[in-house]
CSV table of C-alpha atoms in Angstrom, one decimal:
chain,number,residue,atom,x,y,z
E,1,MET,CA,60.7,115.9,41.8
E,2,ALA,CA,63.9,113.9,41.0
E,3,SER,CA,65.9,116.9,40.0
E,4,VAL,CA,64.8,118.7,43.3
E,5,ARG,CA,65.9,115.7,45.2
E,6,ARG,CA,69.3,115.6,43.4
E,7,THR,CA,69.7,119.4,43.9
E,8,ALA,CA,69.1,119.0,47.7
E,9,VAL,CA,71.4,116.0,47.9
E,10,LEU,CA,74.1,118.1,46.2
E,11,LEU,CA,73.7,121.0,48.6
E,12,ALA,CA,73.8,118.5,51.6
E,13,ALA,CA,76.9,117.0,50.3
E,14,ALA,CA,78.5,120.5,49.7
E,15,ALA,CA,77.6,121.6,53.3
E,16,LEU,CA,79.3,118.3,54.6
E,17,LEU,CA,82.4,119.2,52.6
E,18,GLY,CA,82.4,122.9,53.6
E,19,GLY,CA,82.4,124.0,50.0
E,20,PRO,CA,80.4,124.5,46.9
E,21,ALA,CA,78.5,121.8,45.2
E,22,ALA,CA,80.8,121.4,42.2
E,23,VAL,CA,79.3,118.3,40.5
E,24,PRO,CA,76.4,120.0,38.6
E,25,ALA,CA,79.0,121.5,36.3
E,26,ALA,CA,79.5,117.8,35.0
E,27,ALA,CA,75.8,116.9,34.9
E,28,ASP,CA,72.6,118.5,33.4
E,29,PRO,CA,69.7,119.8,35.5
E,30,VAL,CA,67.7,116.7,35.1
E,31,GLY,CA,70.3,114.4,36.6
E,32,ARG,CA,71.5,112.7,33.2
E,33,THR,CA,75.0,111.6,33.0
E,34,THR,CA,77.4,113.3,30.9
E,35,ALA,CA,80.1,111.8,28.9
E,36,LEU,CA,83.6,113.0,29.9
E,37,ALA,CA,86.8,112.5,28.0
E,38,ASP,CA,89.2,110.1,29.7
E,39,GLY,CA,92.9,110.5,28.8
E,40,ASP,CA,93.5,112.0,25.4
E,41,ALA,CA,90.5,111.0,23.5
E,42,ALA,CA,86.7,110.6,24.5
E,43,ASP,CA,86.1,107.4,26.7
E,44,GLY,CA,82.7,107.9,28.1
E,45,VAL,CA,83.9,108.0,31.8
E,46,LEU,CA,80.6,109.2,33.2
E,47,LEU,CA,80.0,111.3,36.4
E,48,SER,CA,76.6,111.7,37.5
E,49,LEU,CA,74.5,113.2,40.3
E,50,GLY,CA,74.0,109.4,41.5
E,51,SER,CA,77.5,109.5,42.8
E,52,VAL,CA,76.4,112.0,45.6
E,53,LEU,CA,72.9,110.6,45.9
E,54,LEU,CA,74.5,107.5,47.2
E,55,LEU,CA,76.0,109.5,50.2
E,56,THR,CA,73.1,111.6,51.5
E,57,GLY,CA,71.1,111.0,54.6
E,58,ALA,CA,71.8,108.0,56.8
E,59,ALA,CA,74.5,106.6,54.3
E,60,ALA,CA,76.6,110.0,54.6
E,61,ALA,CA,76.1,109.7,58.5
E,62,THR,CA,77.9,106.3,58.4
E,63,VAL,CA,81.0,107.4,56.4
E,64,HIS,CA,84.0,106.0,58.2
E,65,ARG,CA,85.9,109.0,59.6
E,66,ARG,CA,88.8,107.9,61.6
E,67,ARG,CA,91.0,110.8,62.9
E,68,PRO,CA,94.7,109.9,63.6
E,69,GLY,CA,94.8,109.1,67.4
E,70,GLY,CA,91.0,109.5,67.8
E,71,PRO,CA,88.0,107.3,67.8
E,72,ALA,CA,86.8,105.7,64.8
E,73,GLY,CA,83.2,106.5,63.5
E,74,PRO,CA,81.0,103.7,62.0
E,75,ARG,CA,83.0,101.5,59.7
E,76,ARG,CA,82.0,100.3,56.3
E,77,PRO,CA,81.2,96.6,56.5
E,78,GLY,CA,83.4,94.7,54.1
E,79,PRO,CA,82.2,91.8,51.8
E,80,ARG,CA,82.2,88.4,53.4
E,81,ARG,CA,85.2,86.2,52.3
E,82,GLY,CA,85.0,82.6,53.1
E,83,GLY,CA,82.2,83.4,55.6
E,84,LEU,CA,84.3,85.9,57.5
E,85,ARG,CA,83.8,89.5,57.3
E,86,ARG,CA,87.0,91.6,56.2
E,87,SER,CA,88.1,93.9,58.8
E,88,GLY,CA,87.9,96.9,56.5
E,89,GLY,CA,91.5,97.3,55.9
E,90,ARG,CA,94.3,98.3,58.1
E,91,GLY,CA,96.1,101.6,59.0
E,92,TRP,CA,94.1,104.3,57.5
E,93,LEU,CA,91.1,102.0,57.0
E,94,SER,CA,90.9,100.4,60.5
E,95,GLY,CA,92.4,100.2,63.7
E,96,GLY,CA,94.6,97.1,63.7
E,97,MET,CA,96.8,94.7,61.6
E,98,SER,CA,95.9,91.4,60.4
E,99,THR,CA,98.3,88.7,59.4
E,100,PRO,CA,98.5,87.7,56.8
E,101,PRO,CA,97.2,91.0,55.4
E,102,ALA,CA,95.0,90.7,52.2
E,103,PRO,CA,95.9,93.2,49.5
E,104,PHE,CA,94.2,96.5,49.2
E,105,ARG,CA,91.6,96.6,46.6
E,106,VAL,CA,92.2,99.4,44.2
E,107,GLY,CA,89.4,100.9,41.9
E,108,LEU,CA,90.9,103.0,39.1
E,109,ILE,CA,88.8,105.7,37.5
E,110,GLY,CA,90.0,106.5,33.9
E,111,TYR,CA,92.0,104.5,31.3
E,112,GLY,CA,93.5,106.9,29.0
E,113,LEU,CA,97.3,107.7,29.0
E,114,ALA,CA,97.5,108.3,32.7
E,115,GLY,CA,95.4,105.5,33.7
E,116,SER,CA,96.6,102.7,31.4
E,117,ALA,CA,100.3,103.7,31.0
E,118,PHE,CA,101.2,104.8,34.6
E,119,HIS,CA,98.6,104.1,37.2
E,120,ALA,CA,97.4,100.6,36.3
E,121,PRO,CA,100.6,98.9,35.6
E,122,LEU,CA,102.2,100.6,38.8
E,123,ILE,CA,99.4,99.6,40.9
E,124,ALA,CA,99.5,95.9,39.5
E,125,THR,CA,103.1,95.4,40.2
E,126,THR,CA,103.0,96.8,43.6
E,127,PRO,CA,103.1,94.3,46.5
E,128,GLY,CA,100.2,94.7,48.8
E,129,LEU,CA,97.9,96.4,46.2
E,130,ARG,CA,95.5,94.6,43.8
E,131,LEU,CA,93.8,96.3,40.7
E,132,ASP,CA,90.4,95.2,41.3
E,133,ALA,CA,88.2,97.5,38.8
E,134,VAL,CA,88.8,100.1,36.3
E,135,VAL,CA,86.2,102.7,35.1
E,136,THR,CA,86.3,103.1,31.1
E,137,ALA,CA,83.3,102.9,28.9
E,138,ASN,CA,85.5,102.8,25.7
E,139,PRO,CA,85.2,99.7,24.0
E,140,ASP,CA,88.9,99.7,22.6
E,141,ARG,CA,90.3,100.8,26.0
E,142,ARG,CA,88.0,98.0,27.8
E,143,ALA,CA,89.7,95.4,25.3
E,144,GLN,CA,93.0,96.8,26.2
E,145,LEU,CA,92.3,96.6,29.8
E,146,HIS,CA,91.3,92.8,29.6
E,147,ARG,CA,94.6,92.1,27.6
E,148,ASP,CA,96.8,94.1,30.0
E,149,HIS,CA,95.0,93.3,33.4
E,150,PRO,CA,92.6,90.2,32.9
E,151,GLY,CA,91.8,90.0,36.7
E,152,ALA,CA,90.3,93.6,36.6
E,153,ARG,CA,86.7,94.2,36.2
E,154,ALA,CA,85.6,97.0,33.6
E,155,LEU,CA,83.0,99.4,34.9
E,156,ASP,CA,80.9,101.7,32.8
E,157,ASN,CA,81.0,104.8,35.1
E,158,PRO,CA,82.2,105.9,38.5
E,159,ASP,CA,78.5,105.4,40.1
E,160,GLN,CA,79.2,101.6,39.6
E,161,LEU,CA,82.3,102.0,41.5
E,162,PHE,CA,80.9,104.1,44.4
E,163,GLU,CA,77.7,102.0,44.6
E,164,ASP,CA,80.1,99.1,45.4
E,165,ALA,CA,82.3,101.1,47.8
E,166,ASP,CA,82.7,98.2,50.2
E,167,ARG,CA,84.6,96.2,47.8
E,168,PHE,CA,87.3,98.8,47.6
E,169,ASP,CA,90.0,100.2,49.8
E,170,LEU,CA,91.5,102.9,47.6
E,171,VAL,CA,90.3,104.9,44.7
E,172,VAL,CA,92.8,106.2,42.2
E,173,ILE,CA,91.3,109.2,39.9
E,174,ALA,CA,93.1,109.3,36.5
E,175,SER,CA,90.2,111.1,34.7
E,176,PRO,CA,90.4,114.6,32.9
E,177,ASN,CA,91.4,117.4,35.1
E,178,ARG,CA,88.0,119.2,35.6
E,179,THR,CA,86.6,115.8,37.1
E,180,HIS,CA,89.2,115.6,39.7
E,181,VAL,CA,87.6,117.5,42.4
E,182,PRO,CA,83.9,116.1,42.1
E,183,LEU,CA,85.2,112.7,42.0
E,184,ALA,CA,87.6,113.1,44.8
E,185,ARG,CA,85.0,114.6,46.9
E,186,THR,CA,82.5,111.6,46.3
E,187,ALA,CA,85.3,109.1,46.9
E,188,LEU,CA,86.2,111.0,50.4
E,189,LEU,CA,82.5,111.0,51.2
E,190,ALA,CA,82.3,107.2,50.5
E,191,GLY,CA,85.2,106.9,53.1
E,192,LEU,CA,87.6,105.7,50.6
E,193,ALA,CA,91.4,106.6,50.6
E,194,THR,CA,92.0,108.7,47.5
E,195,VAL,CA,94.8,109.2,45.0
E,196,VAL,CA,94.3,112.0,42.5
E,197,ASP,CA,96.6,112.5,39.3
E,198,LYS,CA,98.1,116.0,39.0
E,199,PRO,CA,96.8,118.5,39.2
E,200,LEU,CA,94.7,117.9,42.2
E,201,ALA,CA,92.4,120.7,41.4
E,202,ALA,CA,91.9,123.8,39.1
E,203,THR,CA,92.5,126.1,42.0
E,204,SER,CA,94.3,126.2,45.2
E,205,ALA,CA,91.0,126.9,47.0
E,206,GLU,CA,89.4,123.8,45.7
E,207,ALA,CA,92.7,121.7,46.5
E,208,ARG,CA,92.7,123.3,50.1
E,209,ASP,CA,88.9,122.3,50.7
E,210,LEU,CA,89.8,118.8,49.7
E,211,CYS,CA,92.9,118.4,52.1
E,212,GLU,CA,90.8,119.8,54.9
E,213,PHE,CA,87.9,117.4,54.6
E,214,ALA,CA,90.5,114.4,54.1
E,215,GLU,CA,92.1,115.6,57.4
E,216,LYS,CA,89.1,116.0,59.3
E,217,SER,CA,87.8,112.6,58.2
E,218,GLY,CA,91.1,110.9,58.8
E,219,LEU,CA,91.2,109.7,55.2
E,220,LEU,CA,94.3,109.2,53.2
E,221,LEU,CA,94.4,111.9,50.3
E,222,SER,CA,97.5,112.1,48.1
E,223,VAL,CA,98.6,113.3,44.6
E,224,PHE,CA,100.5,111.4,42.0
E,225,GLN,CA,103.7,113.3,41.3
E,226,ASN,CA,105.8,110.7,39.7
E,227,ARG,CA,108.4,113.2,38.4
E,228,ARG,CA,109.7,113.3,42.1
E,229,TRP,CA,111.1,109.9,41.2
E,230,ASP,CA,112.9,110.7,38.0
E,231,GLY,CA,116.3,109.7,38.0
E,232,ASP,CA,117.6,113.1,37.1
E,233,PHE,CA,115.8,114.8,40.0
E,234,LEU,CA,116.9,112.1,42.4
E,235,THR,CA,120.4,112.8,41.3
E,236,ALA,CA,120.0,116.7,41.6
E,237,ARG,CA,118.5,116.3,45.1
E,238,ARG,CA,121.3,113.8,46.3
E,239,LEU,CA,124.1,116.2,45.0
E,240,ILE,CA,122.5,119.2,46.6
E,241,GLU,CA,122.1,117.4,49.9
E,242,GLU,CA,125.7,116.1,49.9
E,243,GLY,CA,126.9,119.7,49.4
E,244,ARG,CA,128.6,118.9,46.0
E,245,LEU,CA,127.5,122.2,44.4
E,246,GLY,CA,128.1,124.5,47.4
E,247,ARG,CA,125.4,126.9,48.0
E,248,VAL,CA,122.9,126.7,45.3
E,249,HIS,CA,121.7,130.0,43.8
E,250,ARG,CA,120.0,129.0,40.5
E,251,PHE,CA,117.8,126.1,39.4
E,252,GLU,CA,116.7,125.5,35.9
E,253,SER,CA,114.4,122.8,34.7
E,254,ARG,CA,112.5,121.9,31.4
E,255,PHE,CA,109.8,119.8,29.9
E,256,GLU,CA,110.0,120.6,26.1
E,257,ARG,CA,108.9,118.7,23.1
E,258,PHE,CA,108.3,119.4,19.4
E,259,ARG,CA,104.7,118.9,18.5
E,260,PRO,CA,103.9,121.6,15.8
E,261,LYS,CA,100.4,120.2,15.6
E,262,PRO,CA,98.1,120.1,18.5
E,263,LYS,CA,97.2,116.6,19.7
E,264,PRO,CA,93.6,115.7,19.5
E,265,GLY,CA,91.8,115.6,22.8
E,266,TRP,CA,91.0,117.8,25.9
E,267,ARG,CA,94.6,118.4,26.9
E,268,GLU,CA,95.4,120.6,24.0
E,269,LEU,CA,92.2,121.2,21.8
E,270,ALA,CA,89.5,121.6,24.5
E,271,ASP,CA,87.8,124.5,26.2
E,272,PRO,CA,90.2,126.0,28.6
E,273,ALA,CA,87.7,125.0,31.3
E,274,GLU,CA,89.0,121.5,31.0
E,275,VAL,CA,92.1,122.8,32.9
E,276,GLY,CA,94.4,121.5,29.9
E,277,GLY,CA,97.2,123.2,28.6
E,278,THR,CA,101.1,122.8,29.3
E,279,LEU,CA,101.3,125.2,32.3
E,280,TYR,CA,98.8,122.8,34.2
E,281,ASP,CA,99.9,119.5,32.6
E,282,LEU,CA,103.8,119.8,32.7
E,283,GLY,CA,104.3,123.0,34.7
E,284,SER,CA,102.7,121.0,37.6
E,285,HIS,CA,105.7,118.9,37.7
E,286,LEU,CA,108.0,121.7,37.4
E,287,VAL,CA,106.8,123.5,40.1
E,288,ASP,CA,106.4,120.5,42.4
E,289,GLN,CA,110.0,119.8,41.9
E,290,ALA,CA,111.2,123.2,42.5
E,291,LEU,CA,109.2,123.5,45.8
E,292,ALA,CA,110.4,120.0,47.0
E,293,LEU,CA,114.0,121.2,46.5
E,294,PHE,CA,114.1,124.8,47.7
E,295,GLY,CA,110.8,125.5,49.5
E,296,PRO,CA,108.2,128.0,49.4
E,297,VAL,CA,108.2,130.9,46.8
E,298,GLU,CA,107.8,134.6,47.3
E,299,THR,CA,107.6,136.2,43.9
E,300,VAL,CA,106.3,134.7,40.6
E,301,TYR,CA,107.0,136.0,36.9
E,302,ALA,CA,105.6,134.2,34.0
E,303,GLU,CA,105.2,134.2,30.2
E,304,ILE,CA,102.4,132.0,28.9
E,305,ASP,CA,101.5,131.7,25.4
E,306,VAL,CA,99.5,129.9,22.7
E,307,ARG,CA,101.7,129.5,19.9
E,308,ARG,CA,100.7,126.9,17.6
E,309,ASP,CA,98.2,127.2,14.8
E,310,GLY,CA,94.8,125.6,15.8
E,311,ALA,CA,95.9,125.4,19.6
E,312,VAL,CA,93.2,126.5,22.1
E,313,VAL,CA,95.2,126.2,25.3
E,314,ASP,CA,98.6,127.5,26.3
E,315,ASP,CA,101.3,125.5,24.9
E,316,ASP,CA,104.5,127.5,25.7
E,317,ALA,CA,105.3,128.9,29.3
E,318,PHE,CA,108.2,130.5,31.1
E,319,LEU,CA,108.2,130.8,34.9
E,320,ALA,CA,110.7,132.7,37.1
E,321,LEU,CA,110.4,132.0,40.8
E,322,THR,CA,112.2,133.4,43.8
E,323,HIS,CA,112.3,131.1,46.7
E,324,SER,CA,112.2,132.3,50.5
E,325,GLY,CA,115.7,131.1,50.9
E,326,GLY,CA,117.1,133.1,48.0
E,327,VAL,CA,117.3,130.4,45.1
E,328,ARG,CA,115.9,131.5,41.8
E,329,SER,CA,114.2,128.7,39.9
E,330,GLN,CA,113.7,129.2,36.1
E,331,LEU,CA,111.1,126.8,34.7
E,332,TRP,CA,110.4,126.0,30.9
E,333,THR,CA,107.4,124.0,29.3
E,334,SER,CA,106.6,123.9,25.6
E,335,ALA,CA,105.2,121.9,22.8
E,336,LEU,CA,107.0,123.8,20.3
E,337,ALA,CA,110.8,123.4,20.9
E,338,PRO,CA,112.6,122.0,18.0
E,339,LEU,CA,115.7,121.7,20.2
E,340,ALA,CA,115.4,120.9,23.7
E,341,GLY,CA,117.4,122.6,26.3
E,342,PRO,CA,119.0,120.8,29.3
E,343,ARG,CA,116.4,118.9,31.4
E,344,LEU,CA,118.0,120.2,34.4
E,345,ARG,CA,121.0,122.6,35.3
E,346,VAL,CA,121.7,123.5,39.0
E,347,LEU,CA,124.3,126.2,39.8
E,348,GLY,CA,126.1,126.5,43.0
E,349,ASP,CA,129.0,128.6,44.3
E,350,SER,CA,131.5,125.7,43.9
E,351,ALA,CA,130.0,123.6,41.1
E,352,GLY,CA,127.2,122.9,38.8
E,353,TYR,CA,125.2,120.0,37.6
E,354,VAL,CA,123.7,119.8,34.0
E,355,LYS,CA,121.7,117.0,32.6
E,356,PHE,CA,120.2,116.5,29.0
E,357,GLY,CA,117.5,113.9,28.0
E,358,MET,CA,114.3,112.6,29.8
E,359,ASP,CA,114.1,110.0,32.4
E,360,PRO,CA,113.5,106.6,30.6
E,361,GLN,CA,110.7,105.3,32.8
E,362,GLU,CA,107.8,106.9,30.9
E,363,ALA,CA,108.8,105.6,27.6
E,364,ALA,CA,109.5,102.0,29.1
E,365,LEU,CA,105.8,102.1,30.6
E,366,ARG,CA,104.4,103.4,27.2
E,367,ALA,CA,106.2,100.6,25.5
E,368,GLY,CA,104.5,98.0,27.8
E,369,ARG,CA,107.5,97.3,30.0
E,370,ARG,CA,106.6,96.7,33.7
E,371,PRO,CA,108.5,97.2,36.9
E,372,GLY,CA,109.1,94.4,39.1
E,373,PRO,CA,111.7,91.8,40.3
E,374,ALA,CA,112.3,90.7,36.7
E,375,ALA,CA,113.0,94.3,35.5
E,376,THR,CA,116.5,94.2,37.0
E,377,HIS,CA,117.4,97.5,35.2
E,378,TRP,CA,114.3,99.4,35.8
E,379,GLY,CA,114.8,103.2,35.7
E,380,ASP,CA,118.4,103.0,34.8
E,381,ASP,CA,119.6,105.7,32.6
E,382,ASP,CA,121.9,105.4,29.4
E,383,PRO,CA,125.5,106.1,30.5
E,384,ALA,CA,125.7,108.3,27.3
E,385,ALA,CA,123.1,110.5,29.0
E,386,TYR,CA,124.8,111.0,32.4
E,387,GLY,CA,124.9,114.6,33.6
E,388,LEU,CA,128.1,116.6,34.1
E,389,LEU,CA,129.2,117.7,37.6
E,390,GLY,CA,132.0,120.3,38.1
E,391,ALA,CA,133.0,123.6,36.6
E,392,ASP,CA,134.0,124.6,33.1
E,393,GLY,CA,137.0,122.7,32.1
E,394,ASP,CA,136.8,120.4,35.1
E,395,ALA,CA,133.5,118.7,34.7
E,396,GLU,CA,133.0,114.8,34.9
E,397,PRO,CA,130.1,112.5,34.1
E,398,VAL,CA,127.9,111.6,37.2
E,399,PRO,CA,125.9,108.3,36.9
E,400,THR,CA,122.3,108.9,37.2
E,401,ASP,CA,120.3,107.5,40.1
E,402,PRO,CA,117.9,105.0,39.0
E,403,GLY,CA,114.3,106.4,38.4
E,404,ASP,CA,111.8,104.8,40.8
E,405,TYR,CA,108.3,105.5,39.8
E,406,PRO,CA,107.2,102.2,41.8
E,407,ALA,CA,108.3,104.0,45.0
E,408,TYR,CA,105.0,106.2,45.0
E,409,TYR,CA,102.6,103.3,45.2
E,410,ALA,CA,104.8,101.3,47.5
E,411,GLY,CA,104.5,104.5,49.8
E,412,ILE,CA,100.9,104.5,49.5
E,413,THR,CA,100.6,100.8,50.4
E,414,ALA,CA,102.9,101.6,53.6
E,415,SER,CA,100.6,104.6,54.4
E,416,LEU,CA,97.5,102.5,54.2
E,417,ALA,CA,98.9,99.7,56.2
E,418,GLU,CA,100.8,101.8,58.9
E,419,HIS,CA,98.7,104.9,59.0
E,420,THR,CA,101.8,107.0,58.2
E,421,PRO,CA,102.0,110.1,55.8
E,422,PRO,CA,101.6,109.4,52.1
E,423,PRO,CA,104.5,109.8,49.8
E,424,VAL,CA,103.3,113.0,48.5
E,425,ASP,CA,101.5,115.4,51.0
E,426,PRO,CA,98.4,116.8,49.3
E,427,ARG,CA,99.1,120.1,50.8
E,428,ASP,CA,102.1,120.2,48.4
E,429,ALA,CA,99.6,120.3,45.6
E,430,VAL,CA,98.0,123.5,47.2
E,431,ALA,CA,101.4,125.2,47.2
E,432,THR,CA,101.9,124.3,43.6
E,433,LEU,CA,98.5,125.4,42.3
E,434,ALA,CA,99.1,128.7,44.1
E,435,VAL,CA,102.2,129.2,42.1
E,436,LEU,CA,100.4,128.3,38.9
E,437,GLU,CA,97.7,130.7,39.7
E,438,ALA,CA,100.2,133.4,40.3
E,439,ALA,CA,101.9,132.6,37.0
E,440,ARG,CA,98.8,133.1,35.1
E,441,ALA,CA,98.0,136.5,37.1
E,442,SER,CA,101.7,137.4,36.2
E,443,ALA,CA,101.3,136.4,32.5
E,444,ALA,CA,98.1,138.5,32.1
E,445,THR,CA,99.4,141.7,33.7
E,446,ALA,CA,103.2,141.4,32.7
E,447,LYS,CA,104.0,142.0,36.2
E,448,VAL,CA,105.7,140.1,39.1
E,449,VAL,CA,103.3,138.6,41.4
E,450,ARG,CA,104.2,138.4,45.2
E,451,LEU,CA,102.7,135.5,47.1
E,452,PRO,CA,101.2,136.0,50.3
């Protein structure tokens, strides 16, 4: 009876979302929870049918669905603070502002590399946000969480977070790629603003469904594309906008590393159904940057390979994109590049810009450094790594604009408070996934694929 009831709930949730019930892929037929890898190693992030059970019947009917400019539906009552009921938030979460505003309460799902090195420190150092709870069942990572963020509660599984949804204003999903869609759906059904680490979904259709549901519900949905705030990308964009290159006709971009032996974990050694591999991992960034600079793509040609002994998913990829405006983007991502090419090369009819080396922010975050008022040189590039601007024989170093990963969550905070668009439109993720899907089709057929 329990499994029948759970199946009915899933079908009801799917009908409410206008899409298929994708959650059973992460749970067995009798509703037992299944351990899912978090980050680069198993962490026991649990996804169960209970997450959706919470949202059926009357509970689903009372989900807060505020449309921009329209009337608000029933709001989730907030917990009492000092005898007063919290207003339910500001901006996206309610109709008015309060003074002084309390920080938005954030629940983070996943404490692997993405959760621990990127999301948690950026959330914790953003004014207006408070890291309230983190989902991770791995004992070592729970210990790390308590060291890094002693004020954050450790939860065993997402069910515990969603059962207590009234305590949160924002959910951030930094779990393995295949869990992004079911967790994001559950968060949106709970009436929670939602940030999802890239890629938003495995397919553009899944991503489009999530976007449509968030739009109909008046809920914030965004994708964490931190590479838009890499210093090299910011510099290239500025030079293009200032006309320093003339009319741009070619863009080259690379994320290359040398890792001859596959790294353990779902990203490189798991079943391809985990949506791992370098195309979706780093290719998501490369394509997003190209689209942000030069707009929609008309055609895609790609070569995608598994080159390392023992690798299961793709570890080497090349994409050639033709944008509607005529610019051609050539993108490389590889785990088997003993000598890396330039990180960026942008060619115009009057000058070019070439830049080697990676943005320093990821290395700083991995080393435990944190942005904030005390980090006066956060995102600053080494002058020895500045790019060159000009033409052969007449090129000069150009200081790299400071990288600014903190800008993403500052933008999320402003969106929540002021009901403004998020810093990354989730529809951009739909376009990125459409290009990645076309790349797979091109690589499989050795033909150029034209996008509709």
